Each structure stands twice: as C-alpha cells, then as structure tokens.
PDB file of C-alpha atoms in Angstrom:
ATOM      1  CA  UNK A   4      -0.116   0.302  -0.121  1.00  0.00           C
ATOM      2  CA  UNK A   5       1.264   3.604  -0.735  1.00  0.00           C
ATOM      3  CA  UNK A   6       0.510   5.792   1.857  1.00  0.00           C
ATOM      4  CA  UNK A   7       0.322   9.671   1.207  1.00  0.00           C
ATOM      5  CA  UNK A   8       0.951  12.405   3.514  1.00  0.00           C
ATOM      6  CA  UNK A   9      -0.391  15.819   2.958  1.00  0.00           C
ATOM      7  CA  UNK A  10       1.995  18.223   4.835  1.00  0.00           C
ATOM      8  CA  UNK A  11       0.776  21.725   5.818  1.00  0.00           C
ATOM      9  CA  UNK A  12       3.101  23.417   3.474  1.00  0.00           C
ATOM     10  CA  UNK A  13       1.145  22.174   0.291  1.00  0.00           C
ATOM     11  CA  UNK A  14       3.536  19.020  -0.230  1.00  0.00           C
ATOM     12  CA  UNK A  15       3.136  15.616   0.313  1.00  0.00           C
ATOM     13  CA  UNK A  16       5.361  12.802   0.850  1.00  0.00           C
ATOM     14  CA  UNK A  17       5.045   9.138  -0.301  1.00  0.00           C
ATOM     15  CA  UNK A  18       5.749   6.020   1.947  1.00  0.00           C
ATOM     16  CA  UNK A  19       5.509   2.440  -0.005  1.00  0.00           C
ATOM     17  CA  UNK A  20       4.509  -0.342   2.768  1.00  0.00           C
ATOM     18  CA  UNK A  21       5.170  -3.138  -0.064  1.00  0.00           C
ATOM     19  CA  UNK A  22       6.824  -5.747   1.305  1.00  0.00           C
ATOM     20  CA  UNK A  23      10.477  -6.568   0.725  1.00  0.00           C
ATOM     21  CA  UNK A  24      11.200 -10.167   1.626  1.00  0.00           C
ATOM     22  CA  UNK A  25      10.961 -12.424  -1.716  1.00  0.00           C
ATOM     23  CA  UNK A  26       8.905 -15.198   0.468  1.00  0.00           C
ATOM     24  CA  UNK A  27       6.376 -11.958   0.782  1.00  0.00           C
ATOM     25  CA  UNK A  28       6.095 -11.138  -3.254  1.00  0.00           C
ATOM     26  CA  UNK A  29       3.781 -14.214  -4.216  1.00  0.00           C
ATOM     27  CA  UNK A  30       0.687 -12.669  -5.154  1.00  0.00           C
ATOM     28  CA  UNK A  31      -2.476 -13.508  -3.138  1.00  0.00           C
ATOM     29  CA  UNK A  32      -6.229 -12.742  -2.792  1.00  0.00           C
ATOM     30  CA  UNK A  33      -5.804  -9.701  -0.201  1.00  0.00           C
ATOM     31  CA  UNK A  34      -2.684  -8.154  -3.030  1.00  0.00           C
ATOM     32  CA  UNK A  35      -4.753  -8.720  -6.019  1.00  0.00           C
ATOM     33  CA  UNK A  36      -3.955  -9.236  -9.853  1.00  0.00           C
ATOM     34  CA  UNK A  37      -2.694  -5.069 -10.243  1.00  0.00           C
ATOM     35  CA  UNK A  38      -0.979  -5.128  -6.796  1.00  0.00           C
ATOM     36  CA  UNK A  39       2.384  -2.932  -7.335  1.00  0.00           C
ATOM     37  CA  UNK A  40       1.831  -1.913 -10.701  1.00  0.00           C
ATOM     38  CA  UNK A  41       2.222   1.608 -11.469  1.00  0.00           C
ATOM     39  CA  UNK A  42      -0.900   4.187 -13.579  1.00  0.00           C
ATOM     40  CA  UNK A  43       0.075   7.712 -14.995  1.00  0.00           C
ATOM     41  CA  UNK A  44      -2.601  10.284 -14.146  1.00  0.00           C
ATOM     42  CA  UNK A  45      -3.482  12.395 -17.338  1.00  0.00           C
ATOM     43  CA  UNK A  46      -5.553  15.260 -18.208  1.00  0.00           C
ATOM     44  CA  UNK A  47      -5.754  18.884 -18.113  1.00  0.00           C
ATOM     45  CA  UNK A  48      -3.057  21.358 -15.556  1.00  0.00           C
ATOM     46  CA  UNK A  49      -2.458  24.802 -17.084  1.00  0.00           C
ATOM     47  CA  UNK A  50      -6.279  25.732 -17.484  1.00  0.00           C
ATOM     48  CA  UNK A  51      -7.679  23.749 -14.834  1.00  0.00           C
ATOM     49  CA  UNK A  52      -6.448  25.152 -11.386  1.00  0.00           C
ATOM     50  CA  UNK A  53      -8.659  22.163  -9.445  1.00  0.00           C
ATOM     51  CA  UNK A  54      -6.628  19.556 -12.168  1.00  0.00           C
ATOM     52  CA  UNK A  55      -4.994  17.849  -8.795  1.00  0.00           C
ATOM     53  CA  UNK A  56      -7.758  17.468  -7.358  1.00  0.00           C
ATOM     54  CA  UNK A  57      -8.962  14.269  -8.698  1.00  0.00           C
ATOM     55  CA  UNK A  58      -5.808  13.046  -9.507  1.00  0.00           C
ATOM     56  CA  UNK A  59      -5.460  13.094  -5.441  1.00  0.00           C
ATOM     57  CA  UNK A  60      -8.959  11.110  -5.077  1.00  0.00           C
ATOM     58  CA  UNK A  61      -7.611   8.445  -7.519  1.00  0.00           C
ATOM     59  CA  UNK A  62      -4.224   8.067  -5.924  1.00  0.00           C
ATOM     60  CA  UNK A  63      -6.250   7.234  -2.328  1.00  0.00           C
ATOM     61  CA  UNK A  64      -8.099   4.712  -4.150  1.00  0.00           C
ATOM     62  CA  UNK A  65      -5.730   2.832  -6.111  1.00  0.00           C
ATOM     63  CA  UNK A  66      -3.500   3.281  -2.872  1.00  0.00           C
ATOM     64  CA  UNK A  67      -6.059   0.851  -1.216  1.00  0.00           C
ATOM     65  CA  UNK A  68      -4.656  -1.801  -4.002  1.00  0.00           C
ATOM     66  CA  UNK A  69      -1.282  -1.272  -3.685  1.00  0.00           C
ATOM     67  CA  UNK A  70      -1.113   0.936  -7.057  1.00  0.00           C
ATOM     68  CA  UNK A  71       1.557   3.285  -7.243  1.00  0.00           C
ATOM     69  CA  UNK A  72       0.439   6.670  -9.333  1.00  0.00           C
ATOM     70  CA  UNK A  73       2.621   8.721 -11.557  1.00  0.00           C
ATOM     71  CA  UNK A  74       0.975  12.316 -10.525  1.00  0.00           C
ATOM     72  CA  UNK A  75       2.282  14.845 -12.888  1.00  0.00           C
ATOM     73  CA  UNK A  76       2.083  17.568 -10.208  1.00  0.00           C
ATOM     74  CA  UNK A  77       4.095  15.668  -8.222  1.00  0.00           C
ATOM     75  CA  UNK A  78       7.311  14.668 -10.848  1.00  0.00           C
ATOM     76  CA  UNK A  79       9.010  11.441  -9.292  1.00  0.00           C
ATOM     77  CA  UNK A  80      13.010  11.328 -10.876  1.00  0.00           C
ATOM     78  CA  UNK A  81      15.977  12.984  -9.285  1.00  0.00           C
ATOM     79  CA  UNK A  82      16.829  16.190  -9.421  1.00  0.00           C
ATOM     80  CA  UNK A  83      12.928  17.300 -10.815  1.00  0.00           C
ATOM     81  CA  UNK A  84      12.101  19.626  -7.649  1.00  0.00           C
ATOM     82  CA  UNK A  85      12.709  22.329  -9.359  1.00  0.00           C
ATOM     83  CA  UNK A  86      10.575  21.349 -12.244  1.00  0.00           C
ATOM     84  CA  UNK A  87       6.965  20.833 -10.455  1.00  0.00           C
ATOM     85  CA  UNK A  88       4.125  21.615 -13.190  1.00  0.00           C
ATOM     86  CA  UNK A  89       1.635  23.469 -10.369  1.00  0.00           C
ATOM     87  CA  UNK A  90      -0.506  26.671 -10.120  1.00  0.00           C
ATOM     88  CA  UNK A  91       1.962  28.297  -8.598  1.00  0.00           C
ATOM     89  CA  UNK A  92       4.420  27.733 -11.833  1.00  0.00           C
ATOM     90  CA  UNK A  93       1.709  28.333 -14.496  1.00  0.00           C
ATOM     91  CA  UNK A  94       1.338  32.234 -12.369  1.00  0.00           C
ATOM     92  CA  UNK A  95       4.992  32.423 -13.195  1.00  0.00           C
ATOM     93  CA  UNK A  96       4.857  30.803 -16.988  1.00  0.00           C
ATOM     94  CA  UNK A  97       2.134  33.509 -17.367  1.00  0.00           C
ATOM     95  CA  UNK A  98       3.831  36.161 -15.989  1.00  0.00           C
ATOM     96  CA  UNK A  99       6.807  35.163 -18.445  1.00  0.00           C
ATOM     97  CA  UNK A 100       4.285  35.013 -21.552  1.00  0.00           C
ATOM     98  CA  UNK A 101       3.162  38.041 -20.890  1.00  0.00           C
ATOM     99  CA  UNK A 102       6.942  40.169 -20.795  1.00  0.00           C
ATOM    100  CA  UNK A 103       7.534  38.386 -23.951  1.00  0.00           C
ATOM    101  CA  UNK A 104       9.944  35.608 -22.472  1.00  0.00           C
ATOM    102  CA  UNK A 105       8.991  32.786 -23.830  1.00  0.00           C
ATOM    103  CA  UNK A 106      12.083  31.164 -24.305  1.00  0.00           C
ATOM    104  CA  UNK A 107      12.129  30.510 -20.696  1.00  0.00           C
ATOM    105  CA  UNK A 108       8.700  28.885 -20.492  1.00  0.00           C
ATOM    106  CA  UNK A 109      10.302  26.208 -23.443  1.00  0.00           C
ATOM    107  CA  UNK A 110      13.402  25.956 -21.130  1.00  0.00           C
ATOM    108  CA  UNK A 111      11.060  24.702 -18.058  1.00  0.00           C
ATOM    109  CA  UNK A 112       8.823  23.244 -20.032  1.00  0.00           C
ATOM    110  CA  UNK A 113      11.003  21.130 -22.320  1.00  0.00           C
ATOM    111  CA  UNK A 114      12.013  18.508 -19.207  1.00  0.00           C
ATOM    112  CA  UNK A 115       8.546  18.755 -17.837  1.00  0.00           C
ATOM    113  CA  UNK A 116       7.590  17.131 -21.197  1.00  0.00           C
ATOM    114  CA  UNK A 117      10.380  14.588 -21.449  1.00  0.00           C
ATOM    115  CA  UNK A 118       9.308  13.404 -17.861  1.00  0.00           C
ATOM    116  CA  UNK A 119       5.786  13.200 -18.275  1.00  0.00           C
ATOM    117  CA  UNK A 120       5.588  11.221 -21.583  1.00  0.00           C
ATOM    118  CA  UNK A 121       8.507   8.481 -19.574  1.00  0.00           C
ATOM    119  CA  UNK A 122       6.449   8.000 -16.741  1.00  0.00           C
ATOM    120  CA  UNK A 123       3.708   6.655 -19.465  1.00  0.00           C
ATOM    121  CA  UNK A 124       6.275   4.837 -20.784  1.00  0.00           C
ATOM    122  CA  UNK A 125       6.903   3.280 -17.309  1.00  0.00           C
ATOM    123  CA  UNK A 126       3.431   2.922 -16.482  1.00  0.00           C
ATOM    124  CA  UNK A 127       1.187  -0.272 -16.480  1.00  0.00           C
ATOM    125  CA  UNK A 128      -1.824   1.575 -17.079  1.00  0.00           C
ATOM    126  CA  UNK A 129      -3.156   5.315 -17.715  1.00  0.00           C
ATOM    127  CA  UNK A 130      -6.428   7.203 -16.391  1.00  0.00           C
ATOM    128  CA  UNK A 131      -7.316  10.351 -18.149  1.00  0.00           C
ATOM    129  CA  UNK A 132      -9.885  12.912 -17.469  1.00  0.00           C
ATOM    130  CA  UNK A 133     -11.293  14.630 -20.128  1.00  0.00           C
ATOM    131  CA  UNK A 134     -13.108  18.023 -19.764  1.00  0.00           C
ATOM    132  CA  UNK A 135     -14.389  19.155 -23.183  1.00  0.00           C
ATOM    133  CA  UNK A 136     -14.436  22.382 -22.167  1.00  0.00           C
ATOM    134  CA  UNK A 137     -11.016  22.648 -21.089  1.00  0.00           C
ATOM    135  CA  UNK A 138      -8.619  23.489 -24.009  1.00  0.00           C
ATOM    136  CA  UNK A 139      -5.318  21.164 -23.366  1.00  0.00           C
ATOM    137  CA  UNK A 140      -2.536  20.750 -25.104  1.00  0.00           C
ATOM    138  CA  UNK A 141      -0.421  17.984 -23.520  1.00  0.00           C
ATOM    139  CA  UNK A 142      -3.082  15.523 -22.609  1.00  0.00           C
ATOM    140  CA  UNK A 143      -3.430  14.504 -26.603  1.00  0.00           C
ATOM    141  CA  UNK A 144      -0.068  14.039 -27.310  1.00  0.00           C
ATOM    142  CA  UNK A 145      -0.258  11.814 -24.038  1.00  0.00           C
ATOM    143  CA  UNK A 146      -3.000   9.854 -25.303  1.00  0.00           C
ATOM    144  CA  UNK A 147      -1.740   9.318 -28.978  1.00  0.00           C
ATOM    145  CA  UNK A 148       1.768   7.865 -26.999  1.00  0.00           C
ATOM    146  CA  UNK A 149      -0.870   5.442 -25.152  1.00  0.00           C
ATOM    147  CA  UNK A 150      -2.109   4.073 -28.465  1.00  0.00           C
ATOM    148  CA  UNK A 151       0.816   3.724 -29.768  1.00  0.00           C
ATOM    149  CA  UNK A 152       2.468   1.798 -27.297  1.00  0.00           C
ATOM    150  CA  UNK A 153      -0.922  -0.041 -26.417  1.00  0.00           C
ATOM    151  CA  UNK A 154      -0.868   1.224 -23.162  1.00  0.00           C
ATOM    152  CA  UNK A 155      -4.137   0.340 -21.219  1.00  0.00           C
ATOM    153  CA  UNK A 156      -5.873   3.892 -20.978  1.00  0.00           C
ATOM    154  CA  UNK A 157      -9.489   4.191 -18.739  1.00  0.00           C
ATOM    155  CA  UNK A 158     -10.864   7.710 -19.789  1.00  0.00           C
ATOM    156  CA  UNK A 159     -13.427   9.919 -17.909  1.00  0.00           C
ATOM    157  CA  UNK A 160     -15.650  13.114 -19.391  1.00  0.00           C
ATOM    158  CA  UNK A 161     -16.610  15.911 -17.795  1.00  0.00           C
ATOM    159  CA  UNK A 162     -20.343  15.680 -17.871  1.00  0.00           C
ATOM    160  CA  UNK A 163     -20.377  12.305 -19.205  1.00  0.00           C
ATOM    161  CA  UNK A 164     -19.587   9.568 -22.144  1.00  0.00           C
ATOM    162  CA  UNK A 165     -21.771  11.402 -24.330  1.00  0.00           C
ATOM    163  CA  UNK A 166     -19.302  14.449 -24.495  1.00  0.00           C
ATOM    164  CA  UNK A 167     -16.663  12.420 -25.838  1.00  0.00           C
ATOM    165  CA  UNK A 168     -14.493  14.033 -28.296  1.00  0.00           C
ATOM    166  CA  UNK A 169     -14.926  12.078 -31.822  1.00  0.00           C
ATOM    167  CA  UNK A 170     -11.495  11.789 -31.952  1.00  0.00           C
ATOM    168  CA  UNK A 171     -11.153   9.978 -28.908  1.00  0.00           C
ATOM    169  CA  UNK A 172     -13.839   7.186 -30.179  1.00  0.00           C
ATOM    170  CA  UNK A 173     -11.265   6.791 -32.734  1.00  0.00           C
ATOM    171  CA  UNK A 174      -8.333   5.934 -30.818  1.00  0.00           C
ATOM    172  CA  UNK A 175      -9.664   3.564 -28.044  1.00  0.00           C
ATOM    173  CA  UNK A 176     -12.002   1.330 -27.125  1.00  0.00           C
ATOM    174  CA  UNK A 177     -15.552   2.997 -26.358  1.00  0.00           C
ATOM    175  CA  UNK A 178     -15.748   0.543 -23.656  1.00  0.00           C
ATOM    176  CA  UNK A 179     -12.577   2.247 -21.446  1.00  0.00           C
ATOM    177  CA  UNK A 180     -14.665   5.411 -21.840  1.00  0.00           C
ATOM    178  CA  UNK A 181     -16.250   6.376 -18.494  1.00  0.00           C
ATOM    179  CA  UNK A 182     -18.709   8.591 -17.110  1.00  0.00           C
ATOM    180  CA  UNK A 183     -16.896   9.372 -13.940  1.00  0.00           C
ATOM    181  CA  UNK A 184     -13.518   8.674 -12.230  1.00  0.00           C
ATOM    182  CA  UNK A 185     -15.456   6.265  -9.708  1.00  0.00           C
ATOM    183  CA  UNK A 186     -16.784   4.086 -12.585  1.00  0.00           C
ATOM    184  CA  UNK A 187     -12.807   3.221 -13.274  1.00  0.00           C
ATOM    185  CA  UNK A 188     -12.657   2.828  -9.742  1.00  0.00           C
ATOM    186  CA  UNK A 189     -15.161   0.111  -9.826  1.00  0.00           C
ATOM    187  CA  UNK A 190     -13.750  -1.773 -12.668  1.00  0.00           C
ATOM    188  CA  UNK A 191     -10.089  -1.500 -11.479  1.00  0.00           C
ATOM    189  CA  UNK A 192     -11.342  -3.135  -7.742  1.00  0.00           C
ATOM    190  CA  UNK A 193     -13.146  -5.937 -10.239  1.00  0.00           C
ATOM    191  CA  UNK A 194      -9.840  -6.453 -11.830  1.00  0.00           C
ATOM    192  CA  UNK A 195      -7.753  -6.345  -9.165  1.00  0.00           C
ATOM    193  CA  UNK A 196      -9.977  -8.971  -7.378  1.00  0.00           C
ATOM    194  CA  UNK A 197      -9.997 -11.714 -10.490  1.00  0.00           C
ATOM    195  CA  UNK A 198     -14.041 -10.436 -10.979  1.00  0.00           C
ATOM    196  CA  UNK A 199     -13.164  -9.170 -14.823  1.00  0.00           C
ATOM    197  CA  UNK A 200     -10.155 -10.905 -16.532  1.00  0.00           C
ATOM    198  CA  UNK A 201      -7.758  -8.551 -18.190  1.00  0.00           C
ATOM    199  CA  UNK A 202      -6.238  -8.196 -21.909  1.00  0.00           C
ATOM    200  CA  UNK A 203      -2.781  -9.695 -21.290  1.00  0.00           C
ATOM    201  CA  UNK A 204      -1.391  -8.847 -24.327  1.00  0.00           C
ATOM    202  CA  UNK A 205      -2.223  -4.745 -23.920  1.00  0.00           C
ATOM    203  CA  UNK A 206      -1.378  -5.262 -20.200  1.00  0.00           C
ATOM    204  CA  UNK A 207       1.848  -7.005 -20.662  1.00  0.00           C
ATOM    205  CA  UNK A 208       1.848  -6.971 -16.502  1.00  0.00           C
ATOM    206  CA  UNK A 209       4.974  -8.259 -15.168  1.00  0.00           C
ATOM    207  CA  UNK A 210       5.063 -11.341 -12.290  1.00  0.00           C
ATOM    208  CA  UNK A 211       4.365 -10.092  -8.919  1.00  0.00           C
ATOM    209  CA  UNK A 212       7.840 -10.844  -7.983  1.00  0.00           C
ATOM    210  CA  UNK A 213       9.511  -8.657 -10.781  1.00  0.00           C
ATOM    211  CA  UNK A 214       7.618  -5.572 -10.380  1.00  0.00           C
TER     212      UNK A 214
END
C-alpha cells in the first residue's frame, strides 16, 4: 500500500509499504492482480486550477489496492524538484509569457514534457480525465503515446460519455470511456479481485516478484 501524507506547506510525502522479503512478494487474494503496478494520471493542468483534486482522489483509492500513481503535479525523478508543474508555476509562466520571455517557458517545459511522457512509458496503465470545455495540449500527446504503445487507458469525460470528443473514439475502444472516476475505480477493483479478466497482450503485467 502507498501511504500519502499531505504536509501543511502543500507538499506530499509517499511511503511504500510493499513487502521487501522475497517470500512476501507472491501474489495472494489480499494483494490482488494489480498489486504493485503503476498508473499515470493524465489530464488538463494549465487551464484547470483544480486539476490535482481528482488525481489526489485517484491516488487514495488506488493506493488501497497497492497501486502507485505517477501524478504529474509531483515529478518522481531525481533532480525534478525545481520542475514542478502546479498552479504557482503556471502563474510564473503567464508572467513570462506577458513579458515576451517565451524562451524561459520553453526551457522549463521541455524537461517537464520529457518527464511526463517517460512516466507513461513506465506505467502499466493510464487514467485520463477529459473536460471538453477545457483546452489542453499535453493530454492529446500523452493519449497519442498511449495509443501507439498500446498502454491500457481508462478515460472519464466531464459531463458524461456523450460528450466524448469524436477523435478519442477513433483512438480508444468506447468500452474504456467512462462517465466518472468512480466508474473507473470500480472497474479496477473488479480487475484487481479477478472478477474481471484482462487482456494480457495489452496489459503486459510483470509477475509480482518482478514489479
């Protein structure tokens, strides 16, 4: 299980309570199919000041299944502390843009883009929120990468599936388009318990002892 601690200064601490002894790494009923897997949380950030709220909710739910989340608001890489992409950073970017200092924004965003795309490459699956009324530019590239590398992707649409962008339906099976995060969590619980089977060719899950 991943324990998440919200600090008074707004930062968060993660503690992995996964077993470390080889004999404890065998999959059992309590651990489940998705135990020790990694999920990336994709969705609008620049134009959505509440973009971290649903991610925190997802982290809490998935950690109960022993799933670790790559949250782009908190980069997991060494030396990435100065490259956080939260509301404070976005306000700074807006100031630079108004001053015509696009080169500074580009310098900061290039490693951020590389980090986020690398997280998708490392993840076992992806959860994405799409709000059709909120413009976003990083999310389409992330979804394109997910499609290209056949990464299992669960998408929920703000307002319901009926508002799903048509292009997304050409990229992903409508079966994996949902009305809410709660629906996705329930599906993942069924997968984790073994109630719902998975496509092993697409998931490519490692054996528990190698995760």
